Tab-separated table of C-alpha atoms in Angstrom:
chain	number	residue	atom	x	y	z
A	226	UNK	CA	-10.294	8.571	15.046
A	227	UNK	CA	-6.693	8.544	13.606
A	228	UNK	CA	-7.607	11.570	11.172
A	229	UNK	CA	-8.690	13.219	14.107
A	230	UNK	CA	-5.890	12.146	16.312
A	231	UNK	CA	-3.296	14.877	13.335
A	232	UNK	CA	-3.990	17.869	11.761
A	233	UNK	CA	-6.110	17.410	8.352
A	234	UNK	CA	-5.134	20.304	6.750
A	235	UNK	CA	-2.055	19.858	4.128
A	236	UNK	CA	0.315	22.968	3.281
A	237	UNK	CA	2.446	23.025	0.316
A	238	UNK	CA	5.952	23.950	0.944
A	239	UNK	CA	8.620	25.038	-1.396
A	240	UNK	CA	11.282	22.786	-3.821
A	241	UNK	CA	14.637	23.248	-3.486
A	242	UNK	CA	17.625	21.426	-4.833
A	243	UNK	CA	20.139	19.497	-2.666
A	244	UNK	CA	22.678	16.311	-2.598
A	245	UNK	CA	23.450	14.143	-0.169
A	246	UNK	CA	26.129	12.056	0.613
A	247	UNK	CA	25.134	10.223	4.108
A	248	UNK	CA	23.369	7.314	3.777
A	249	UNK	CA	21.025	7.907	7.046
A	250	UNK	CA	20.325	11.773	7.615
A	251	UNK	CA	17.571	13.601	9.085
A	252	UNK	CA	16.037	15.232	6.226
A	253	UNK	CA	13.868	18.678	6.791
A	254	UNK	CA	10.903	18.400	4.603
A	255	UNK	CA	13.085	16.570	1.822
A	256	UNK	CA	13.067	13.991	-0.587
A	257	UNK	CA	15.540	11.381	0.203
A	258	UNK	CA	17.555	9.262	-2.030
A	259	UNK	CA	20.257	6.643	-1.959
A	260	UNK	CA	23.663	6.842	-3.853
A	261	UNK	CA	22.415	9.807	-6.079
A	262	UNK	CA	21.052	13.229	-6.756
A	263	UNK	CA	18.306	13.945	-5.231
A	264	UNK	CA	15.565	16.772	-6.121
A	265	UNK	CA	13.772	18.423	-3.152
A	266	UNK	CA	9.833	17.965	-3.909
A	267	UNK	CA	6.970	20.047	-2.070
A	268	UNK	CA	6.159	18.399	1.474
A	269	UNK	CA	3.119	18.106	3.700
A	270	UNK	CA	2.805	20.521	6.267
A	271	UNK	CA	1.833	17.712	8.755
A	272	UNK	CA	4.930	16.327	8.735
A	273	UNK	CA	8.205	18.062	10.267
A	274	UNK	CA	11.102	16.144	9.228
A	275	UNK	CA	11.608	12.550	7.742
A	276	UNK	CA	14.878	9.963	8.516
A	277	UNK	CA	15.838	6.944	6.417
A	278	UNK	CA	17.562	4.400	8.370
A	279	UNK	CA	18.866	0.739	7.475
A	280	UNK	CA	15.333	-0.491	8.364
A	281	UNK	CA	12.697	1.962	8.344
A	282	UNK	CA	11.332	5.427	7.142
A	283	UNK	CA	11.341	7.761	10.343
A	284	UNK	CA	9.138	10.179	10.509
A	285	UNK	CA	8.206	13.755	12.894
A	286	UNK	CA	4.783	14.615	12.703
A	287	UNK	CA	4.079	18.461	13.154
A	288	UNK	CA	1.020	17.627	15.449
A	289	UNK	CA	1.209	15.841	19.176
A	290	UNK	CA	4.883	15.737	18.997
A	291	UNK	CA	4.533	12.117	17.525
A	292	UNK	CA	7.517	10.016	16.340
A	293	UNK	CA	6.803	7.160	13.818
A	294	UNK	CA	8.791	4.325	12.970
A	295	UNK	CA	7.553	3.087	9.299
A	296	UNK	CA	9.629	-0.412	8.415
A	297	UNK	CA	10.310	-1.260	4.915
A	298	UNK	CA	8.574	-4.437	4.881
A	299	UNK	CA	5.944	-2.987	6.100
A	300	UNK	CA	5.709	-0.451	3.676
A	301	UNK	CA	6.029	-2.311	0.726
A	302	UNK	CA	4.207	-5.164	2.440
A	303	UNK	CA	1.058	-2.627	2.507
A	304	UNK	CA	1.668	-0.707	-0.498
A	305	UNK	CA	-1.867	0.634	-1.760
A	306	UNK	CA	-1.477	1.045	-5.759
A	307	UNK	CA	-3.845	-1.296	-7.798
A	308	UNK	CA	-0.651	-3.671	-8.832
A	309	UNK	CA	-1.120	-4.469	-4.608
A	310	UNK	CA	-4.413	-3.719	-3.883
A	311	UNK	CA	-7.327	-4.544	-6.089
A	312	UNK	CA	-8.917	-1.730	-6.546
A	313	UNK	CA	-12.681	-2.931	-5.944
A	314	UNK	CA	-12.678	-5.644	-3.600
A	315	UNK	CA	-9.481	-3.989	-1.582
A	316	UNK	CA	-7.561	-7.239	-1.330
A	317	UNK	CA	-4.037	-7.516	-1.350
A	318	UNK	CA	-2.685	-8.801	-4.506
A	319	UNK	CA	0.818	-10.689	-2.989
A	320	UNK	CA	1.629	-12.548	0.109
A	321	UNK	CA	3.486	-10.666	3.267
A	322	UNK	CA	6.060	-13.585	2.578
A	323	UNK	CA	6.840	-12.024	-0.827
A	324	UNK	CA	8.360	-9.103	0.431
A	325	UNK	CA	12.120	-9.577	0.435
A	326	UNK	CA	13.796	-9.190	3.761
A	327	UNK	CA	16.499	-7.271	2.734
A	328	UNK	CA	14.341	-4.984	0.462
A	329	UNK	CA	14.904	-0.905	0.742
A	330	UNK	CA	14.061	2.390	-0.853
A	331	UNK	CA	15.747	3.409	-3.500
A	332	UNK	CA	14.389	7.187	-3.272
A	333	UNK	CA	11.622	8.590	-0.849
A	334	UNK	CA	9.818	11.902	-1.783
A	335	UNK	CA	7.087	13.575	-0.028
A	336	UNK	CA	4.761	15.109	-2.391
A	337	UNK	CA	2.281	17.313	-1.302
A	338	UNK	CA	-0.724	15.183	0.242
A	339	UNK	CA	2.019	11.919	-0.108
A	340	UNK	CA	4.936	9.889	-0.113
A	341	UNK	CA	6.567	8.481	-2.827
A	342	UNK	CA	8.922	5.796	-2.486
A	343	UNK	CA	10.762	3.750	-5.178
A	344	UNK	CA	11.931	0.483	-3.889
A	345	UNK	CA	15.343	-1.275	-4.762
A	346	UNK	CA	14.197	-4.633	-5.821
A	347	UNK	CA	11.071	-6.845	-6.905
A	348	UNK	CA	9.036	-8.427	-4.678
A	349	UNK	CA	10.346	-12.696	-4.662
A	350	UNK	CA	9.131	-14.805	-7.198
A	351	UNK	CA	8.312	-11.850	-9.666
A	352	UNK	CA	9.752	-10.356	-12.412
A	353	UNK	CA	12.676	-7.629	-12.018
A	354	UNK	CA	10.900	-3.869	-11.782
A	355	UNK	CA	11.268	-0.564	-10.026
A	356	UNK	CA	8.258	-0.768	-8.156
A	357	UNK	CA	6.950	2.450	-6.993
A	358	UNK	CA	4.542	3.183	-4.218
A	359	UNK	CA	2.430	6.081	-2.656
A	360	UNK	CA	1.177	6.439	0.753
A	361	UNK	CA	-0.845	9.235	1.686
A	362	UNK	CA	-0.505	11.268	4.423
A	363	UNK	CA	-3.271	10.407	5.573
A	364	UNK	CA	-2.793	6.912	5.384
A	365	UNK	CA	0.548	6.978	7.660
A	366	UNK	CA	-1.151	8.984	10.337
A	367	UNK	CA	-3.469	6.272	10.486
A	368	UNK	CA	-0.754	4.022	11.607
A	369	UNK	CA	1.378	7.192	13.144
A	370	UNK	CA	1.249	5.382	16.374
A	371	UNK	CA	-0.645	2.409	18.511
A	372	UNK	CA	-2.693	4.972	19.659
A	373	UNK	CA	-3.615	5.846	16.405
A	374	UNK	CA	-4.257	2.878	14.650
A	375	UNK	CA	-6.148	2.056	17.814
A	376	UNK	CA	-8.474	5.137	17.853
A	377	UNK	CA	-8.992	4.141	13.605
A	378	UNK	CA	-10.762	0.609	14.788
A	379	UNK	CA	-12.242	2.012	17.720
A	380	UNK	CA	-10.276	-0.156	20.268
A	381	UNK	CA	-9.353	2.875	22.112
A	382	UNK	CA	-13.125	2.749	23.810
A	383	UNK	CA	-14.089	2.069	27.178
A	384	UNK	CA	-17.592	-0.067	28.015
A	385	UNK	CA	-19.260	1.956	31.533
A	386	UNK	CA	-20.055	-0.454	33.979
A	387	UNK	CA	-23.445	-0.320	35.909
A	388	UNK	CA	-25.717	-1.868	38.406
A	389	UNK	CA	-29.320	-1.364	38.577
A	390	UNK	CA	-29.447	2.250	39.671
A	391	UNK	CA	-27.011	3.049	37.091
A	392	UNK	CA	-28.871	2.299	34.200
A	393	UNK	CA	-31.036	4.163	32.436
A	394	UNK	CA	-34.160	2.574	30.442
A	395	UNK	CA	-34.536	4.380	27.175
A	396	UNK	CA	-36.669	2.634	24.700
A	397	UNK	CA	-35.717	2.668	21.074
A	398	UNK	CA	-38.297	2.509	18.402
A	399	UNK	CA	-38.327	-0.204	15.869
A	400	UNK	CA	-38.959	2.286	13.029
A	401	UNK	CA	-35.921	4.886	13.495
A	402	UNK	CA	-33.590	1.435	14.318
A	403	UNK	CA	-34.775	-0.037	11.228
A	404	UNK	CA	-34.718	2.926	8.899
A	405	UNK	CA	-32.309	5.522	10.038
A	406	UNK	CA	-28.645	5.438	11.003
A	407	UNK	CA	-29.446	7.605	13.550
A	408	UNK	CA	-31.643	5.321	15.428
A	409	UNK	CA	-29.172	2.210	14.509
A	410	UNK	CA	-26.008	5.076	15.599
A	411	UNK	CA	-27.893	4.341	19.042
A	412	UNK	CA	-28.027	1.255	19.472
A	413	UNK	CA	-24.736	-0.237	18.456
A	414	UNK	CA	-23.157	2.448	20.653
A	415	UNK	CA	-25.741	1.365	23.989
A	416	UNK	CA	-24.474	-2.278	22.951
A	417	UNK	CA	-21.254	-1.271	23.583
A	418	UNK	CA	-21.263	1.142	25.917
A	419	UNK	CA	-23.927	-0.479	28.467
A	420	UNK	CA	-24.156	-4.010	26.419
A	421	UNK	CA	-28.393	-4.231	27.108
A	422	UNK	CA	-30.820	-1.862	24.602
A	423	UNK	CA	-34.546	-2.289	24.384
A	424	UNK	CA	-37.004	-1.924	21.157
A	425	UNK	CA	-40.634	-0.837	21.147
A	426	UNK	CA	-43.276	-1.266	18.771
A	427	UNK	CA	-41.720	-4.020	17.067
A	428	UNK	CA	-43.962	-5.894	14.855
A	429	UNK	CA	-46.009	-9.165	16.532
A	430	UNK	CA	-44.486	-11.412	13.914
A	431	UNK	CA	-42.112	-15.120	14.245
A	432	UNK	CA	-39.607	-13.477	12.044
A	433	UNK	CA	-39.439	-9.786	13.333
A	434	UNK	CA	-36.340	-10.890	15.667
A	435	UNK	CA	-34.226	-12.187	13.064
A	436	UNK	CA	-35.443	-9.116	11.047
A	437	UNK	CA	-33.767	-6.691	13.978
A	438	UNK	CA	-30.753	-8.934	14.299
A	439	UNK	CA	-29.754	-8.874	10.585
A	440	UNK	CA	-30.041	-4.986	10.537
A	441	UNK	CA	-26.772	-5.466	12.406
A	442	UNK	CA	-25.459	-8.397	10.811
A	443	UNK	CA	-26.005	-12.052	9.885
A	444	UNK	CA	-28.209	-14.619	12.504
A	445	UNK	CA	-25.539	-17.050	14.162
A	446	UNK	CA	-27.703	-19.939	13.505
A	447	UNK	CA	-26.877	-22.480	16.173
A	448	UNK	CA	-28.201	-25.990	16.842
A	449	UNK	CA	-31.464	-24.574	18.194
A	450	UNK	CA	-31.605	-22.775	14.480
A	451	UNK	CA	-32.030	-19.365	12.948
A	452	UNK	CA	-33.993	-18.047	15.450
A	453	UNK	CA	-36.015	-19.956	18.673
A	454	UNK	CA	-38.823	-20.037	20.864
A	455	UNK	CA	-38.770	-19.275	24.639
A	456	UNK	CA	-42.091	-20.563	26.312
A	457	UNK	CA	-42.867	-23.373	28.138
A	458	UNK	CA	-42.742	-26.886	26.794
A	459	UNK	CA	-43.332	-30.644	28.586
A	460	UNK	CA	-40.218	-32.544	28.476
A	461	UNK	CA	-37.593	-29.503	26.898
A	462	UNK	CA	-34.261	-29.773	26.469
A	463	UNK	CA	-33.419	-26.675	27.749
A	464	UNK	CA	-34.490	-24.865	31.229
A	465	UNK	CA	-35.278	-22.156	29.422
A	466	UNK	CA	-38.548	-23.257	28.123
A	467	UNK	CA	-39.892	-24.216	31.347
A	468	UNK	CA	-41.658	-21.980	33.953
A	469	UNK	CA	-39.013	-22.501	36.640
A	470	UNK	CA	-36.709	-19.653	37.642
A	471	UNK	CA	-33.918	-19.437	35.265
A	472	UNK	CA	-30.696	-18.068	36.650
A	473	UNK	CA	-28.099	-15.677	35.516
A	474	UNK	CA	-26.643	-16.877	32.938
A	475	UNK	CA	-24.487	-16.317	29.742
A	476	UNK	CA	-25.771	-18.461	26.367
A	477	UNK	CA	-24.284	-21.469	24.809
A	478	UNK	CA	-20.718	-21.213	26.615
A	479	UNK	CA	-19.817	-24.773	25.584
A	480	UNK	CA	-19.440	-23.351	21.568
A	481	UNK	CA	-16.223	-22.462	20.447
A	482	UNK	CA	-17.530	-19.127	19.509
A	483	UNK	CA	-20.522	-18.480	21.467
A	484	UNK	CA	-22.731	-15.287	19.911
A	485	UNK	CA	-21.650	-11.764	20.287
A	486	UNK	CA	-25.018	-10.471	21.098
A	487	UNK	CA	-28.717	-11.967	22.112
A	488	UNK	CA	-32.366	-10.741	21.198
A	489	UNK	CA	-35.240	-12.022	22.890
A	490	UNK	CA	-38.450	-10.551	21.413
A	491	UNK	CA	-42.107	-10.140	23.372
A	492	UNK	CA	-44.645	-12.643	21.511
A	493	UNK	CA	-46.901	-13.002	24.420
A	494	UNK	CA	-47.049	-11.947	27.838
A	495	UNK	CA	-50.126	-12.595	29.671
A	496	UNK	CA	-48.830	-14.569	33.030
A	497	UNK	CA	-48.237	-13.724	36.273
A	498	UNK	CA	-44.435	-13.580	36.950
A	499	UNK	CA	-42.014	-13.926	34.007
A	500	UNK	CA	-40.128	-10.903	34.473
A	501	UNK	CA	-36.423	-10.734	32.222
A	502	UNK	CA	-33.854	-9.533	34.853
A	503	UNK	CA	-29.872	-8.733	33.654
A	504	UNK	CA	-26.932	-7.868	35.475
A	505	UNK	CA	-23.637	-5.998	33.909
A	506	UNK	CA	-21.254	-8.945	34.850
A	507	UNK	CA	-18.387	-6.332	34.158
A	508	UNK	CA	-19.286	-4.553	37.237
A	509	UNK	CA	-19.381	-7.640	39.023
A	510	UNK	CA	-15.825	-8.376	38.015
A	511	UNK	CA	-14.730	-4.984	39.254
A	512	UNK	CA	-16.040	-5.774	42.541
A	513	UNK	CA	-14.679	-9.478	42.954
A	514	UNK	CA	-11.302	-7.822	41.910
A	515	UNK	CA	-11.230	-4.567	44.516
A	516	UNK	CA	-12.054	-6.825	47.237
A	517	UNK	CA	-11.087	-9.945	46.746
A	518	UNK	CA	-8.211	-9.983	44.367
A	519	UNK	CA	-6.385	-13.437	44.925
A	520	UNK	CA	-9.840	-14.694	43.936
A	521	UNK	CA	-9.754	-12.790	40.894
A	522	UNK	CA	-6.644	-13.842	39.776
A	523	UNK	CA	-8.192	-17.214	40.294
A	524	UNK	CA	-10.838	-16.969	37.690
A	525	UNK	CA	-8.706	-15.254	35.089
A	526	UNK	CA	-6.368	-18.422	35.510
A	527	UNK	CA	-8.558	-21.303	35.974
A	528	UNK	CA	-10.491	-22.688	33.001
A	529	UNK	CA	-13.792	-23.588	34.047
A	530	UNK	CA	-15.498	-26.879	31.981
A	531	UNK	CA	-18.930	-26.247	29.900
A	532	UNK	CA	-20.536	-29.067	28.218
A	533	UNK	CA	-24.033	-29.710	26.878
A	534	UNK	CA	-24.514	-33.549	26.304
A	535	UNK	CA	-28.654	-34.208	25.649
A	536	UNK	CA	-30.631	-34.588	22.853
A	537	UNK	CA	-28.573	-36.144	20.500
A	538	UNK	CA	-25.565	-33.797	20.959
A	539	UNK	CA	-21.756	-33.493	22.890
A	540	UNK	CA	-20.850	-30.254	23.008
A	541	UNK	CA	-17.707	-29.281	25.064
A	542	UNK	CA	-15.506	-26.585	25.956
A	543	UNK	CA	-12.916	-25.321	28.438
A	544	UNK	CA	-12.255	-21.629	29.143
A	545	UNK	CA	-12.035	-18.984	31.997
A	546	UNK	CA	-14.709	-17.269	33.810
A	547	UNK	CA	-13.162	-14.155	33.212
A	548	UNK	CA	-10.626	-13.609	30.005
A	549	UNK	CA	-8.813	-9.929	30.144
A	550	UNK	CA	-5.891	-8.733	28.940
A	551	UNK	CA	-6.170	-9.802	25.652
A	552	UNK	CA	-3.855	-7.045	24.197
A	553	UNK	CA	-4.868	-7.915	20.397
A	554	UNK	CA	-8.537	-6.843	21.033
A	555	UNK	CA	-7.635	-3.949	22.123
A	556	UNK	CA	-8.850	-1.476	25.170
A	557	UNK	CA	-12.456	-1.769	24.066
A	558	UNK	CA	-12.787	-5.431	23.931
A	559	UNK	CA	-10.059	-6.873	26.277
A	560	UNK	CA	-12.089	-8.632	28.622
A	561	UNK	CA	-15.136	-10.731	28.468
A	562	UNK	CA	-16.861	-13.305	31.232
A	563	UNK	CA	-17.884	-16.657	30.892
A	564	UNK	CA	-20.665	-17.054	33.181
A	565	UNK	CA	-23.418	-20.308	32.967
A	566	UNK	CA	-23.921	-22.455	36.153
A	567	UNK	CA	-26.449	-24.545	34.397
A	568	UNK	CA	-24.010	-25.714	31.709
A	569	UNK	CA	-21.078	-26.026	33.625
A	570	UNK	CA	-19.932	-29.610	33.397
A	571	UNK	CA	-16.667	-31.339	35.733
A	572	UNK	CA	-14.073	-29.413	36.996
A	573	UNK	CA	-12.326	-32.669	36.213
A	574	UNK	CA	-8.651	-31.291	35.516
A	575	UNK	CA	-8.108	-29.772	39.154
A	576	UNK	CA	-6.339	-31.107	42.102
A	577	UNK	CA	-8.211	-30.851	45.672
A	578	UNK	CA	-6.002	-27.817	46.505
A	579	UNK	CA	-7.052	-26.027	43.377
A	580	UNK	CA	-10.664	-27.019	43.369
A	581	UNK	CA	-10.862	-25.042	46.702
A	582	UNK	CA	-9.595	-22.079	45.427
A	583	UNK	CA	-11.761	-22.391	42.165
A	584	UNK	CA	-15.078	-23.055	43.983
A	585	UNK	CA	-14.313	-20.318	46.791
A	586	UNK	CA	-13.648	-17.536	43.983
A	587	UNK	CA	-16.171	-18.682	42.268
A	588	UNK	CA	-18.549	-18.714	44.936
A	589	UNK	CA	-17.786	-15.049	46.083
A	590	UNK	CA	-18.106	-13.489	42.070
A	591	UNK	CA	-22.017	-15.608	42.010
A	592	UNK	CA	-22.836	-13.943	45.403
A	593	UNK	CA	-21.643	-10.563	43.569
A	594	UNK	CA	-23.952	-11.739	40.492
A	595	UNK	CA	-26.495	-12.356	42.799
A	596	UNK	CA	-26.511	-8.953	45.090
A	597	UNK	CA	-30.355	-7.781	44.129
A	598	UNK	CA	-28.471	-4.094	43.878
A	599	UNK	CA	-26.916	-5.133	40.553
A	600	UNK	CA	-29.949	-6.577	38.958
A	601	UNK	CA	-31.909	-4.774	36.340
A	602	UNK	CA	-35.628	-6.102	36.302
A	603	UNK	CA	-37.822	-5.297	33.275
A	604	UNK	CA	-40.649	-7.466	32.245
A	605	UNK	CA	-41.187	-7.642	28.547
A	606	UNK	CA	-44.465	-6.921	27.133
A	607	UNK	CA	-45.617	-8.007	23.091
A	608	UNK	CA	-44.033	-5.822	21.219
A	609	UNK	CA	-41.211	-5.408	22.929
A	610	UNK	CA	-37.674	-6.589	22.447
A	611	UNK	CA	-34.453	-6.616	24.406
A	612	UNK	CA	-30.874	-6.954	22.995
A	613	UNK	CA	-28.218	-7.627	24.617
A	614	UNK	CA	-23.884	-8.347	24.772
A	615	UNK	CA	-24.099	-12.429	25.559
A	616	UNK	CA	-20.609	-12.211	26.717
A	617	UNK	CA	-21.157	-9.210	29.049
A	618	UNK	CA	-24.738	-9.332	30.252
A	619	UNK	CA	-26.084	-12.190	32.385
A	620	UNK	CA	-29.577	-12.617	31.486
A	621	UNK	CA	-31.879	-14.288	33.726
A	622	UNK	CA	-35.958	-14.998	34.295
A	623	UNK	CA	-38.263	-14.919	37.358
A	624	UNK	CA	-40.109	-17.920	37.883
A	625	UNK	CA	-43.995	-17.511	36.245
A	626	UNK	CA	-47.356	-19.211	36.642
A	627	UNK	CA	-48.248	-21.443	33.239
A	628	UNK	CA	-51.799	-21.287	34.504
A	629	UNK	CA	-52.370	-17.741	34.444
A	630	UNK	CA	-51.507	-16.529	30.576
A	631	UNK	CA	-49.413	-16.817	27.960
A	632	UNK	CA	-45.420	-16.354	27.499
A	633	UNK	CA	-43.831	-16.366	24.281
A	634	UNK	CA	-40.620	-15.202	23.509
A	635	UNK	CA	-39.081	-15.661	20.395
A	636	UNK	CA	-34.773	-15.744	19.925
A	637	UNK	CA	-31.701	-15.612	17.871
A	638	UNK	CA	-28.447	-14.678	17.711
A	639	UNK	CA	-25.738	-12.211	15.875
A	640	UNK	CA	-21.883	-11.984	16.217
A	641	UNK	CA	-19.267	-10.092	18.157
A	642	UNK	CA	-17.945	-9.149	15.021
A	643	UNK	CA	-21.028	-7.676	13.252
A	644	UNK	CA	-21.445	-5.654	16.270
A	645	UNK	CA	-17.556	-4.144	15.690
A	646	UNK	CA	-17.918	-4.089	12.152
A	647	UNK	CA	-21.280	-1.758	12.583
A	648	UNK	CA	-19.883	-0.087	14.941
A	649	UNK	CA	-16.650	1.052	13.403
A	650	UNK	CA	-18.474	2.078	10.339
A	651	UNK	CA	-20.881	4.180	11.953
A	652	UNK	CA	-18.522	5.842	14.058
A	653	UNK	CA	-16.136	6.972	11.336
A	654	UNK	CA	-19.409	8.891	9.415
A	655	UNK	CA	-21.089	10.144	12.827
A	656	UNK	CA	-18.385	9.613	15.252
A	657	UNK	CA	-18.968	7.861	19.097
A	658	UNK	CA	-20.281	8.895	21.861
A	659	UNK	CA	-19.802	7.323	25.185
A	660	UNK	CA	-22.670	9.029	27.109
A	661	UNK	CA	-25.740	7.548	24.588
């Protein structure tokens, strides 16, 4: 966390009285101002020394040996009085293209626990005033660095990769996730961390899985609905609710924004075969790219076509079987794989020499997916309830007998960003831990 990343603690040091006639100075715990007198106010102890240059407020931070760059625009673009920020729902106030380009302190001042700065001109389109702002310390530290504004979201985590000896079953109960950030602490961080959690003694009830999934954020209804049911049906539209063996697979890659994260909750359970099995398609990745990398580079590069056309509906969508890199996101959530054989529609926009690289990297990464050392195998029982990271996890089923029992799952869906926002707010109360 960024107010972990500096010191907390904020000393008062003494005033003095000084004038200065360079327009760009390092200034040791001063105020600075422009074309005048300036009076020497108390300073944080966090901070060393401050600079004002044409373009930005310098400043050395006591701890980590940390130099920050602070531009004008983006100070006064982000300036947090209530004239900026309203002070209830937090939303800026004025556009970032109402800040003038040319605009520049007229005075900076570190007081105590903050810095003061008076600017030189209005923001465009308003009336003439001497606008003044004040940052807190602790609000610069936050954005001291990349590294910490990165550790503030929580993009600085890593996920840990596993195959099935790796992971460790640890069944969370419905009550503590329900009613106790502790038990809802876990889970988000197993989500991330491992991307597959399982509930027990979750209430035998239709609605109970969209009752889990909103305790992390709103259902993504879908064309299937708020929530649906996995059993087997005459005629489906999906494989899923057949007995067949369903293959690894990643849900509904043919959205533009396919869910963030997947429940599938234990109704029934009385046939013979049926079992859930999941592989981390992370660790698959790492092994496609340590020994065959060309093939790899293949995947990240190639788009790969998912469509769904049945039932009434055309759904389409083009995008790579593995996306990484995505600097925006963000260490934690740079990569993510789109896996889904079944809904994988032409490969329509490759030449003959490409489609032979395509389908022989593709074919080694599904042989990966497919190595029974990776895969997880768990069969659900009523009650129970698995959750999972639909853009991470592959999620398959082993075929079952309709004859002998009962199977009745029951589905829905929550975002990516729930999952983030969840997780970002829990961490900054209890902090994260990468070993749960």
């Amino acid at each position: 966390m960024a107010t972990r990343f500096f010191a907390r603690s904020l000393a008062r040091q003494g005033a003095a009285n000084t004038r200065y006639t360079h327009t760009t100075r390092w200034i040791q715990r001063y105020s600075y101002v422009t074309n005048a007198q300036a009076t020497v106010a108390p300073a944080t102890g966090a901070i060393l020394s401050s600079k004002v240059d044409k373009d930005a407020l310098r400043v050395k931070w006591n701890q980590g040996n940390v130099d920050s760059a602070y531009s004008y625009l983006w100070l006064r673009d982000n300036c947090q009085c209530e004239k900026c920020v309203h002070p209830d729902n937090r939303q800026k106030l004025h556009s970032s293209a109402d800040v003038p380009l040319d605009i520049a302190p007229s005075s900076v001042t570190f007081k105590g626990d903050s810095a003061e700065i008076v600017w030189n001109k209005p923001l465009r389109h308003q009336e003439a005033d001497q606008h003044v702002s004040e940052y807190p310390v602790e609000f610069l530290q936050r954005y001291a660095s990349r590294e910490a504004s990165e550790q503030f979201r929580f993009n600085h985590i890593r996920p840990n990769t596993w195959h099935k000896d790796q992971y460790k079953l640890k069944w969370v109960h419905y009550d503590d996730y329900m009613n106790t950030d502790a038990g809802l602490h876990e889970v988000v961080q197993r989500l991330y961390n491992y991307g597959l959690v399982f509930l027990d003694k979750v209430p035998i009830k239709d609605e109970a899985v969209t009752t889990v999934a909103e305790r992390i954020g709103p259902v993504q209804e879908t064309f299937y609905g708020r929530d649906f049911d996995v059993k087997n049906v005459a005629k489906s539209r999906n494989i899923a609710y057949t007995s067949l063996y369903l293959g690894f697979h990643m849900d509904l890659m043919y959205l533009d924004c396919p869910p963030g994260v997947q429940l599938l909750h234990s109704l029934k359970n009385s046939v013979t075969g049926g079992a859930s099995i999941f592989v981390d398609s992370y660790y698959a990745v790492k092994l496609l790219q340590e020994q065959y990398p060309e093939d790899y580079e293949t995947l990240v590069n190639t788009p790969a076509t998912f469509h769904y056309i049945n039932d009434g509906h055309h759904m389409y969508y083009r995008r790579p079987t593995i996306v990484t890199g995505e600097q925006q996101s963000g260490p934690a959530w740079d990569m993510h794989v789109n896996y889904a054989p079944q809904f994988m529609g032409p490969m329509d926009h490759l030449t003959p020499s490409q489609a032979t690289k395509y389908y022989r990297a593709y074919q080694r990464f599904a042989d990966f997916i497919e190595d029974d050392r990776l895969r997880y195998e768990l069969t659900l029982q009523p009650g129970q309830l698995v959750m999972f990271a639909n853009r991470r996890v592959l999620h398959g089923r082993t075929a079952f007998d309709p004859l002998s029992g009962d199977r009745h799952l029951k589905g829905t869906y929550t975002s990516l960003d729930s999952l983030k926002d969840k997780l970002r707010v829990l961490g900054a109360q209890y902090g994260f831990d990468s070993t749960v």
